[in-house]
């Protein structure tokens, strides 16, 4: 299933607006925890003593991959996020950006539980939108283009934006950043080659 027409453009714009609100430059790494704070979303992890010890042990020791985070609606308004603190920092940042994308897009949710394949209980369209926006939040298309012009590898992009190499590769490919950069460089080369 494809994203609805115009969504990618909206996601690009929304991500840049959110970055501006956070005071985070388009080419700087974004802190999704600061984003949660800005939107009044409290973040808890599985060390919270209110959680049943047996369940926590299951989710942190036996099957650590089944649970990344949950976005839990709170009445009368707002939500909290519970995250699995044993995951590596870059994965947690990505999960947090994903959950915050649901918040920013005002997705109607009951209880979104994220595992390795996204939120299991949510519909596919909502998941694709959250994935797209979280990518734009962490590595905006505009930033990916800048990185491409700098000739950065996926690893360099990952290090700079503090995301996984897989996320960096996806952003560099999906935004056509390298293709655009190569075309521009070719064009410049051709122009230089023309005798004055
Ligand atoms: Zn989700």
Tab-separated table of C-alpha atoms and ligand atoms in Angstrom, residues 98-99 102 112 114 118-119 127 130, ligand 1:
chain	number	residue	atom	x	y	z
A	98	UNK	CA	8.318	6.695	15.437
A	99	UNK	CA	6.041	7.021	18.479
A	102	UNK	CA	2.089	9.078	15.693
A	112	UNK	CA	0.138	1.106	19.948
A	114	UNK	CA	5.763	-1.505	18.701
A	118	UNK	CA	6.164	-1.629	13.741
A	119	UNK	CA	3.069	-1.273	15.866
A	127	UNK	CA	2.278	2.738	10.335
A	130	UNK	CA	4.646	7.206	11.100
B	1	LIG	ZN1	3.661	2.701	14.962
